CSV table of C-alpha atoms and ligand atoms in Angstrom, one decimal:
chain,number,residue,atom,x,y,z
A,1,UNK,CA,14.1,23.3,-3.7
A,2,UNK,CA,14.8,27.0,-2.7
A,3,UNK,CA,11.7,27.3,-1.1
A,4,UNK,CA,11.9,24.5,1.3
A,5,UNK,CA,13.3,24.7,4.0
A,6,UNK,CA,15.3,21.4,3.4
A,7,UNK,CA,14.5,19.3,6.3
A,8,UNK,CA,14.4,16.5,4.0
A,9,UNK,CA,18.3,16.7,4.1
A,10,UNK,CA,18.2,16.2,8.0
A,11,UNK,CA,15.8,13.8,7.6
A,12,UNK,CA,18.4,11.0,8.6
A,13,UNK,CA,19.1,12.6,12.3
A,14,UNK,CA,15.7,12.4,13.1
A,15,UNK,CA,12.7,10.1,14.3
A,16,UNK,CA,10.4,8.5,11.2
A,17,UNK,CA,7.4,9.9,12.9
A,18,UNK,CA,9.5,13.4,13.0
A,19,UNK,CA,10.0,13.2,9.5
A,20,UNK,CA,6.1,12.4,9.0
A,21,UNK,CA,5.4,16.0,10.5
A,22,UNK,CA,8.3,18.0,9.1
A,23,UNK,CA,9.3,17.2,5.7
A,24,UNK,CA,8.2,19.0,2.7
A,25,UNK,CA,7.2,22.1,4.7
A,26,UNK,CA,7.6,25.9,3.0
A,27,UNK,CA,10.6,27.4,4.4
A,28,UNK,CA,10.3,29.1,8.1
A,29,UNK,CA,9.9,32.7,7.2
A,30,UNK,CA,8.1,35.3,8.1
A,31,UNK,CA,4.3,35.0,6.5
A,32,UNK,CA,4.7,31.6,4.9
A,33,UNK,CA,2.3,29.3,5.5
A,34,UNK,CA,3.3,26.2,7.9
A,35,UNK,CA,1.6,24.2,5.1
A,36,UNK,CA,2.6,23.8,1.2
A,37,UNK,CA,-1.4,25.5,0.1
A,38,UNK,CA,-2.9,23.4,-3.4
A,39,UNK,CA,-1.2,24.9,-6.3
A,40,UNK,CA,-4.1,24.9,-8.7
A,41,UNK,CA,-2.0,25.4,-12.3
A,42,UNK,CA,-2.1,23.9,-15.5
A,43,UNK,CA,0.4,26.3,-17.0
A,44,UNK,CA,3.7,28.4,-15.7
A,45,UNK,CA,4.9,31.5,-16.8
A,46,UNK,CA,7.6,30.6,-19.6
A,47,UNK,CA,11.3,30.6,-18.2
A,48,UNK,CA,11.7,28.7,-15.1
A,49,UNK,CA,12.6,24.7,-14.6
A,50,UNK,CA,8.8,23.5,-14.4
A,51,UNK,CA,7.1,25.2,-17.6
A,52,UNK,CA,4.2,22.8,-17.8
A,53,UNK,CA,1.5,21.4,-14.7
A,54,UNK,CA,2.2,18.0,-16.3
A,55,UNK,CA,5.9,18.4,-15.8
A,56,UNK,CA,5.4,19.4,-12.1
A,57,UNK,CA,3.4,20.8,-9.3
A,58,UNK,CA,4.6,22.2,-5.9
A,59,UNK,CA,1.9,20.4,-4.0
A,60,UNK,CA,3.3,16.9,-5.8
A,61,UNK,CA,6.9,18.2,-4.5
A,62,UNK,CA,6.0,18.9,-0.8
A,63,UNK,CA,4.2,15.1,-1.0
A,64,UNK,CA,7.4,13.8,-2.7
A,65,UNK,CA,9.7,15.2,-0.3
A,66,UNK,CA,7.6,14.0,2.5
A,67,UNK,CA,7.2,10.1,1.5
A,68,UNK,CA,11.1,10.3,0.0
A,69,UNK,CA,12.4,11.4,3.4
A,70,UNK,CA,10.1,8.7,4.8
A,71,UNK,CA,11.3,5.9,3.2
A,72,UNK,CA,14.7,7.3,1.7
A,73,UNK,CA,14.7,8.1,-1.1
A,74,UNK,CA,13.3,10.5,-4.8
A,75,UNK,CA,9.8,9.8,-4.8
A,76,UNK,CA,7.4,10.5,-7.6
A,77,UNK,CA,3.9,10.9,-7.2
A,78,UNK,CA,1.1,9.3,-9.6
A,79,UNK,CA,-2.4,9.2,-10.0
A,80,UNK,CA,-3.0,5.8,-8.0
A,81,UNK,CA,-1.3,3.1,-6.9
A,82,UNK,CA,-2.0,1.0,-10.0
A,83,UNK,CA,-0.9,4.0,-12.3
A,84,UNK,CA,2.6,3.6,-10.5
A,85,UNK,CA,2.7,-0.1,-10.4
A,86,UNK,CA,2.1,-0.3,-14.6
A,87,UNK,CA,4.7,2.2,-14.9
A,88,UNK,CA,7.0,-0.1,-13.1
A,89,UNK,CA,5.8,-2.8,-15.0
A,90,UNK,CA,6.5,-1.1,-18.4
A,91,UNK,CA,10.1,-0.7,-17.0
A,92,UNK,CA,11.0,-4.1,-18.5
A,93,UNK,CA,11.7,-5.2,-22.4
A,94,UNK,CA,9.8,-7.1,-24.3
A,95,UNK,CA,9.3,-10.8,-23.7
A,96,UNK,CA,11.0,-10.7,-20.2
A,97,UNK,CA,10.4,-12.5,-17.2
A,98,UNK,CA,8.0,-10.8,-14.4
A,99,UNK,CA,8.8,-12.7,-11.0
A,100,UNK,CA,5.3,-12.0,-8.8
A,101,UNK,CA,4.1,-13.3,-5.8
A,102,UNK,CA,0.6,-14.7,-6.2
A,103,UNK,CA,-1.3,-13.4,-3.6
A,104,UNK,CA,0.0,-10.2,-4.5
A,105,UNK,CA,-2.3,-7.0,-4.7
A,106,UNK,CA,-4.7,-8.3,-6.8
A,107,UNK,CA,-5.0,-5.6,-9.5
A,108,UNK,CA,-1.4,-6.1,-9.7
A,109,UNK,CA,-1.8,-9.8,-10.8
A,110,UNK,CA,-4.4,-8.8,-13.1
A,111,UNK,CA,-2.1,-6.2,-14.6
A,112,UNK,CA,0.7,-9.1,-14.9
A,113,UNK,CA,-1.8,-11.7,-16.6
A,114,UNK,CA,-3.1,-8.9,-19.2
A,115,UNK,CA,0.7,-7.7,-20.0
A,116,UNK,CA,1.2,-11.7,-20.3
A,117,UNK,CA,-1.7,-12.3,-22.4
A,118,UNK,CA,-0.7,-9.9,-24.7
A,119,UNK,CA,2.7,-11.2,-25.3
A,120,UNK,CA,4.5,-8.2,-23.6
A,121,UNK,CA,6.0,-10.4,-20.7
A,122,UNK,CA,6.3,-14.0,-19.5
A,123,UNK,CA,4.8,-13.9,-15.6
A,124,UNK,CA,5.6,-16.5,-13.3
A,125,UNK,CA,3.3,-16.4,-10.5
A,126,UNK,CA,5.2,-17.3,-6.8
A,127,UNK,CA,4.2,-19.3,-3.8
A,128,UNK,CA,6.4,-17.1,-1.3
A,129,UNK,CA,5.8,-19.7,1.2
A,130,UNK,CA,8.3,-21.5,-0.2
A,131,UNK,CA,11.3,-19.7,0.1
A,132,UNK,CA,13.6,-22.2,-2.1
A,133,UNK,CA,11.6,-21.8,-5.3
A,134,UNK,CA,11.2,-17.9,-4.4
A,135,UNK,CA,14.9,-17.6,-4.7
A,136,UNK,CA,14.8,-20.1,-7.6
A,137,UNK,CA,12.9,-17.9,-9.7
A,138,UNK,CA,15.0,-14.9,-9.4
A,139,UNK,CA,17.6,-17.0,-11.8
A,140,UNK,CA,16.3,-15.5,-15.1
A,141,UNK,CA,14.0,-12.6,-14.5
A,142,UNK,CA,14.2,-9.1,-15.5
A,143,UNK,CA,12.1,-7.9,-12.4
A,144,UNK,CA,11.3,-9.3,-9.0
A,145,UNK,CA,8.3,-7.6,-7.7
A,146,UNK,CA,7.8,-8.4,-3.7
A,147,UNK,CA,4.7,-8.0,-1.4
A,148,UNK,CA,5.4,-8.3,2.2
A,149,UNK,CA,3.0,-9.1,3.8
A,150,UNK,CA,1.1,-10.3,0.7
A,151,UNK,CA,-2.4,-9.3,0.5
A,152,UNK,CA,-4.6,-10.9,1.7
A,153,UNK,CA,-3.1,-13.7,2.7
A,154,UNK,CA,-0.6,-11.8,5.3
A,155,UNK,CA,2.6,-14.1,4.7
A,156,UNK,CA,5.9,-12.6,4.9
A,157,UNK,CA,8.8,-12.6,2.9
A,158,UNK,CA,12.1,-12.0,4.3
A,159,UNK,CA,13.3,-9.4,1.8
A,160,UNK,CA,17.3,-9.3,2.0
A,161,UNK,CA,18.2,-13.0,0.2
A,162,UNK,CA,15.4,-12.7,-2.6
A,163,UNK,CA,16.6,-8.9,-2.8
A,164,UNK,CA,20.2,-10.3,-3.2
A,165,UNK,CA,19.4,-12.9,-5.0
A,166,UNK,CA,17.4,-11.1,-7.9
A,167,UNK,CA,20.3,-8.5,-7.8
A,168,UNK,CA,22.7,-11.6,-9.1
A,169,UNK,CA,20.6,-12.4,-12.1
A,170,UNK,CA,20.6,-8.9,-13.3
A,171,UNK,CA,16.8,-8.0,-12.1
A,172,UNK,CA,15.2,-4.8,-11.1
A,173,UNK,CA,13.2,-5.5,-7.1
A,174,UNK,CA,9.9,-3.9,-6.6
A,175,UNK,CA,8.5,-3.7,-3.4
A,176,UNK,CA,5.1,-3.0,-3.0
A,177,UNK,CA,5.4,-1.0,0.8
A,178,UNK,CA,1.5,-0.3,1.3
A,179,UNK,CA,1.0,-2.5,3.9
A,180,UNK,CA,3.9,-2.2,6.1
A,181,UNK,CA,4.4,1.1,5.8
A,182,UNK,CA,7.7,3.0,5.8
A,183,UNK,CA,7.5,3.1,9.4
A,184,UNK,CA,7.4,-0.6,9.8
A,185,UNK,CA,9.7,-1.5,6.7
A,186,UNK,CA,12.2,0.4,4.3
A,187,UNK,CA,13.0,-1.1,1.5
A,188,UNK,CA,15.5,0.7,-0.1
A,189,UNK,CA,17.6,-0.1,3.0
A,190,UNK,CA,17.3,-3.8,2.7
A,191,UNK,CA,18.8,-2.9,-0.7
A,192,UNK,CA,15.0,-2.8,-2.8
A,193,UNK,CA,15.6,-0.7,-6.2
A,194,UNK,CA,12.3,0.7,-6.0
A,195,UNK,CA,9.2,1.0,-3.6
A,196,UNK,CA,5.5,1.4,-4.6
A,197,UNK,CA,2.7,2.6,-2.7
A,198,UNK,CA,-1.1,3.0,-2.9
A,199,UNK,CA,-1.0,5.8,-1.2
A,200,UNK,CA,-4.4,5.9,-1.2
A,201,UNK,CA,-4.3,3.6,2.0
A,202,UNK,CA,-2.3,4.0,5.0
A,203,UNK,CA,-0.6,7.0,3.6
A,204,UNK,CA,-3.4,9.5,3.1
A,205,UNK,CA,-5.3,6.9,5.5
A,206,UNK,CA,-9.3,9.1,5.4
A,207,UNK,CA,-10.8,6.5,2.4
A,208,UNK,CA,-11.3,9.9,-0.1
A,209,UNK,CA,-8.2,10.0,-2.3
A,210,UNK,CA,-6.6,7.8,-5.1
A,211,UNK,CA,-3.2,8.2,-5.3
A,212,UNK,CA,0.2,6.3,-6.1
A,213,UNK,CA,3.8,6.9,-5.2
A,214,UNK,CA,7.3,5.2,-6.2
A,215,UNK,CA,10.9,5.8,-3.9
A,216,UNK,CA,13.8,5.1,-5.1
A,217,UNK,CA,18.4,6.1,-4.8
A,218,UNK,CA,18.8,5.0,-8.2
A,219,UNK,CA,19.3,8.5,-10.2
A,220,UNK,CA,19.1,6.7,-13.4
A,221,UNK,CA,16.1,4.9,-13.1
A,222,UNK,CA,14.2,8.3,-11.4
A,223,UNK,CA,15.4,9.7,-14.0
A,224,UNK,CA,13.7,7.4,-16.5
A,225,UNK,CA,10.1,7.3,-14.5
A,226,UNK,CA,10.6,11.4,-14.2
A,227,UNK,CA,10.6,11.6,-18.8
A,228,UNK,CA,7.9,9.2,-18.8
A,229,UNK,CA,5.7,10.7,-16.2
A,230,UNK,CA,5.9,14.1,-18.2
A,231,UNK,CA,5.2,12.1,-21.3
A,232,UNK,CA,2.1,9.9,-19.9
A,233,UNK,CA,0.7,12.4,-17.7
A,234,UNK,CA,-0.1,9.6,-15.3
A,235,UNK,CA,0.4,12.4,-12.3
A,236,UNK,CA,-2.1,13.3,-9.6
A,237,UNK,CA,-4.6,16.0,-9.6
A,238,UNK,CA,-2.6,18.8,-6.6
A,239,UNK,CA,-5.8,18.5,-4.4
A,240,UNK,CA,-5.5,14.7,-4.2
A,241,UNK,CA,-1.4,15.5,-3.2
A,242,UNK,CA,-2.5,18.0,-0.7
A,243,UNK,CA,-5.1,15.3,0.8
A,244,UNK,CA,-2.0,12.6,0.6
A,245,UNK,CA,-0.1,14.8,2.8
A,246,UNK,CA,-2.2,16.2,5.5
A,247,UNK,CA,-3.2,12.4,5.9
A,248,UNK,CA,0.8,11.5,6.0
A,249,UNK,CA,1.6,13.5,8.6
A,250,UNK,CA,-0.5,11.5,11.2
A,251,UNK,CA,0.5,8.1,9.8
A,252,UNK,CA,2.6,7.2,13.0
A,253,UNK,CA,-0.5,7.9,15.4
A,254,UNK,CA,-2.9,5.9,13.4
A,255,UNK,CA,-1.2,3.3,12.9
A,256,UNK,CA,-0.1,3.3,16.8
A,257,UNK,CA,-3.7,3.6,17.5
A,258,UNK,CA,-4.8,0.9,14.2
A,259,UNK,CA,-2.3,-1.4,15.8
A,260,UNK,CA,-2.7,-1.7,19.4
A,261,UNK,CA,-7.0,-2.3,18.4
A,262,UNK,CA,-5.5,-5.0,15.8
A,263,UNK,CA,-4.0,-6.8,18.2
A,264,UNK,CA,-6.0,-6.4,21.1
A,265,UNK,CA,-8.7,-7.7,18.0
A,266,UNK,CA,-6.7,-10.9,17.1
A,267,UNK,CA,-6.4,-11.6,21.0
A,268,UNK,CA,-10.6,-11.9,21.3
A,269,UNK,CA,-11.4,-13.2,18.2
A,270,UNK,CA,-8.8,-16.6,18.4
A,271,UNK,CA,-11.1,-17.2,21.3
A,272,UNK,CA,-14.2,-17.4,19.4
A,273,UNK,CA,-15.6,-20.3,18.0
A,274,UNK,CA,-17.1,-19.2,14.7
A,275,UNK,CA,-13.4,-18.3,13.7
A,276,UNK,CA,-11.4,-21.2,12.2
A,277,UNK,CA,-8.3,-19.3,12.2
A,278,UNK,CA,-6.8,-15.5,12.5
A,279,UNK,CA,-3.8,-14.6,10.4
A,280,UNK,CA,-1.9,-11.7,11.6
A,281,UNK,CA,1.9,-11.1,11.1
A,282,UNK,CA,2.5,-9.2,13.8
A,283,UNK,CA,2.8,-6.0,13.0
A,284,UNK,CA,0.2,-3.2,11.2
A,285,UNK,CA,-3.5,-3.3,11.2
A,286,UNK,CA,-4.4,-5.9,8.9
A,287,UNK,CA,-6.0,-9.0,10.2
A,288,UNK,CA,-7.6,-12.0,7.8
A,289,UNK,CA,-10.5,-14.2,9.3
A,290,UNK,CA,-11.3,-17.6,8.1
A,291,UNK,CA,-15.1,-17.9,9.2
A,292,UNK,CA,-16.1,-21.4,9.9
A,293,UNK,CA,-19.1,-22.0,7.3
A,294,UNK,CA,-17.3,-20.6,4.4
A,295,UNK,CA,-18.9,-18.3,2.1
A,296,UNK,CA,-22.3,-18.5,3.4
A,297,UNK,CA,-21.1,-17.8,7.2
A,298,UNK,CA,-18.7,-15.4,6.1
A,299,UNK,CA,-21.1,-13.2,3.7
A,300,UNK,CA,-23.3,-12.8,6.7
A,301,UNK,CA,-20.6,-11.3,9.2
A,302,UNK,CA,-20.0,-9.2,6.2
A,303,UNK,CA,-23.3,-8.3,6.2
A,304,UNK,CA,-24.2,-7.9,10.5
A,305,UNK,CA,-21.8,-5.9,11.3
A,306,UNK,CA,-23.0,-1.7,11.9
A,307,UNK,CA,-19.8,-0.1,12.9
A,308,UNK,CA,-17.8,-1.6,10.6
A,309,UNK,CA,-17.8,-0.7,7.2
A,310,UNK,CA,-18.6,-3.7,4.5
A,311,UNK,CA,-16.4,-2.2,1.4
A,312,UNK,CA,-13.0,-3.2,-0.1
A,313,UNK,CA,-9.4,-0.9,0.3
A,314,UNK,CA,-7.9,-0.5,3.3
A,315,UNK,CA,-5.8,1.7,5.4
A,316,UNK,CA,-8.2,4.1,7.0
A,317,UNK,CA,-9.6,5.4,10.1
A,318,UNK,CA,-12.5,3.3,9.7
A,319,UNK,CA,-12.6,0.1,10.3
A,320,UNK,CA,-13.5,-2.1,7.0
A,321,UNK,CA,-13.9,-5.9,6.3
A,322,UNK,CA,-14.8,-7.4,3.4
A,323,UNK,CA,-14.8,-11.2,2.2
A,324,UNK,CA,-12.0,-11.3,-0.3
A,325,UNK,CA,-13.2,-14.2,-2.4
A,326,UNK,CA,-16.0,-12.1,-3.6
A,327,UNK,CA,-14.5,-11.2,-6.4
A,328,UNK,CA,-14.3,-13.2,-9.1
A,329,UNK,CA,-10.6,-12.4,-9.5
A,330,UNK,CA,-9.2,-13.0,-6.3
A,331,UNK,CA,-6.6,-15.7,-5.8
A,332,UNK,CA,-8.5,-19.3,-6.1
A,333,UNK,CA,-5.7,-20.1,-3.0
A,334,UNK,CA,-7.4,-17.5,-0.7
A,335,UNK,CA,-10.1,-19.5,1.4
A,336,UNK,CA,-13.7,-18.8,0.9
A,337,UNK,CA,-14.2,-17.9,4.0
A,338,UNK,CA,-11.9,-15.0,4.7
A,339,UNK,CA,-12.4,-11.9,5.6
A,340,UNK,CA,-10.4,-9.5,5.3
A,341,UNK,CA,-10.2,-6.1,8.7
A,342,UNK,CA,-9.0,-3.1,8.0
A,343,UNK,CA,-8.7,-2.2,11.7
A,344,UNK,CA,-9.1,1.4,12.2
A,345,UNK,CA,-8.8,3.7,14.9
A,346,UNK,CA,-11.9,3.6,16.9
A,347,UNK,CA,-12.8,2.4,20.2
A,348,UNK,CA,-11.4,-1.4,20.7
A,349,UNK,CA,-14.3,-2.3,22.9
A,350,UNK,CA,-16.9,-0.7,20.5
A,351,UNK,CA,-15.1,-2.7,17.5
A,352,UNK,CA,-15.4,-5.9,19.0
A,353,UNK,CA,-19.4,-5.6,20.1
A,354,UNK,CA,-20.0,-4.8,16.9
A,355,UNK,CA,-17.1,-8.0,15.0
A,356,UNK,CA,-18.7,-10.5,18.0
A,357,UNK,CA,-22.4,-10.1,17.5
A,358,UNK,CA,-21.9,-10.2,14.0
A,359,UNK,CA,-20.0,-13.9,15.0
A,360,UNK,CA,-22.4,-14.9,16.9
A,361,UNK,CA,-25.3,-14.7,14.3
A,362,UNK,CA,-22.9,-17.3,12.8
A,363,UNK,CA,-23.0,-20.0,15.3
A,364,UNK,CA,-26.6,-19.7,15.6
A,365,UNK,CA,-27.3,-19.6,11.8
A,366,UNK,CA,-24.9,-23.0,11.1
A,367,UNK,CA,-27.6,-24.5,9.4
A,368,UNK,CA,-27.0,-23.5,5.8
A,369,UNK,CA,-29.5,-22.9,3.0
B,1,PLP,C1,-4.8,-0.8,-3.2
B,1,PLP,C2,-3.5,-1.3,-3.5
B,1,PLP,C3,-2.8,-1.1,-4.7
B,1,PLP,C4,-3.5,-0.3,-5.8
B,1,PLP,O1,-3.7,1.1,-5.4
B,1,PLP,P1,-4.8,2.0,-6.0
B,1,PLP,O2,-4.5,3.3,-5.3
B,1,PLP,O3,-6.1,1.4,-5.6
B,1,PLP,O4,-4.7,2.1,-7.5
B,1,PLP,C5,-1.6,-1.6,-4.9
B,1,PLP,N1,-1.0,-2.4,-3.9
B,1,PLP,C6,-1.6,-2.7,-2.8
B,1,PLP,C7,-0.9,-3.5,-1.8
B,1,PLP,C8,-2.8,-2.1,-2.5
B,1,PLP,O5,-3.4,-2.4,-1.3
């Protein structure tokens, strides 16, 4: 882009949490603004390469250039996560085989099962726990979509044999990046064709903005989600770009902050006895809690805590918790009793008052209705 200064081709040299601040900034001149403003425009004057506010946006570009540089690649912006995700989806012909993890995002299983019920594709819904039939089911599909970890049962594929091993029959691989993050996980450098993001979550990470994303080398196949982005108009709004962006370029110290309280978190609450078990991969500022009592016990942390926020999504400064099997649609794998944390970026001390007295109404309320 002539107006940009191009740091997105130095991107390489530097540091991912560099790139966060840097990329997709106006060029240095004299006068410009440090910040690419909100390009309110449905229309351009006739003659240049846009035309159109459906065909492109500068706000989407400085976003793009940002999250590309970030994770390596052309990204295109969209008007959610799941409006990127079904364009992925559609990417496939008819009849043909959808590899999915089944504790995948669960709006993207749902997509799956209605595309399946329709008679568009043939779904086959993967255990990724068992890494023999993951790479089993690679044999015959058109496109492998990957979670990692899977959500919101934190397990963790290792990417690079299913990657390769979808690559030999032929298929596209998807990789749904939300919860790692590009600076915990790229992709496209374990060999991915494509990466997806809600980057309604970590990316823009203030819980007020929908919005999607998809990264990928392949000229072709940007090419190809480019024509049918103009043609769908399933692009963001430039306010909801603009909000994606200032929230990007904190991501590393949030999710510094989100992850040192995750894991101080997961250190107190194995200790506690109303928790039957804490998954946490490791990494990021996720953390699933299987309350002893099931539903009943676990509705009721839900419902006793005062700094944490009782609502689903994820990925924010605020820390969040929700029992997952509340929804009718959620895996029938995922326990009962698990909650899920978004661990935000609050005081560690104040977060666990507020998690532990709302664990300790549990042991005193065992008895169950
Ligand atoms: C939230 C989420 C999505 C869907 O994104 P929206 O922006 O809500 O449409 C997709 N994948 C994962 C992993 C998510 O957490």
């Amino acid at each position: 882009m002539a107006d940009h200064d191009g740091t997105h081709e130095h991107a390489s040299d530097l540091k991912p949490a560099t790139v966060a601040v840097t990329a997709g900034r106006p060029a240095k001149d004299p006068d410009q603004p440090l910040n690419a403003p909100v390009t309110l425009a449905s229309t351009y004057v006739a003659g240049g390469d846009v035309e159109y506010g459906r065909y492109g946006n500068p706000t989407w570009t400085a976003f793009e250039e940002a999250l590309g540089a970030l994770e390596g690649g052309r990204c295109l912006s969209y008007a959610s996560g799941l409006a990127a995700v079904s364009t992925l989806l559609d990417l496939v012909g008819n009849g043909a085989t959808v590899v999915v993890p089944r504790h995948s995002y669960n709006g993207t299983v749902m997509q799956v099962a209605d595309l399946e019920a329709r008679g568009r594709v043939t779904a086959r819904l993967i255990d990724v726990t068992d890494a023999d039939a993951l790479l089993k089911s690679c044999e015959d599909a058109a496109l492998v979509w990957l979670e990692s970890p899977t959500n919101p049962a934190l397990e963790i594929i290792d990417l690079e044999p299913v990657i390769a091993a979808a690559h030999e029959a032929g298929a596209y691989v998807v990789v749904d990046n939300t919860f790692a993050t590009p600076l915990v996980q790229r992709p496209l450098d374990l060999g991915a064709d494509l990466v997806v993001h809600s980057a309604t979550k970590y990316i823009a990470g203030h819980s007020d903005v929908l919005m999607g994303a998809v990264v990928t080398r392949d000229e072709e196949l940007y090419d190809v989600l480019k024509k049918r982005r103009d043609l769908l108009g399933n692009a963001p709004g430039p306010f909801e770009a603009w909000l994606a962006l200032r929230g990007l370029r904190t991501l590393a110290v949030r999710l510094d902050r989100a992850t040192a309280n995750a894991k101080e978190l997961v250190a107190r609450l194995e200790d506690h006895p109303a928790v039957e078990e804490v998954r946490y991969p490791g990494f990021g500022a996720i953390v699933a809690v299987v309350v002893a009592g099931g539903e009943f016990a676990a509705d009721l942390v839900t419902r006793s805590t005062r700094l944490w926020v009782h609502s689903t999504s994820l990925g924010g400064v605020e820390s969040q918790l929700e029992r997952r099997r509340r929804w009718r649609t959620e895996a029938a794998t995922i326990p009962e009793g698990l909650v899920r944390l978004s661990v935000g970026i609050e005081d560690v001390d104040d977060l666990w008052a507020d998690l532990r007295q709302a664990l300790d109404g549990v042991r005193s309320d065992r008895v169950e209705p």
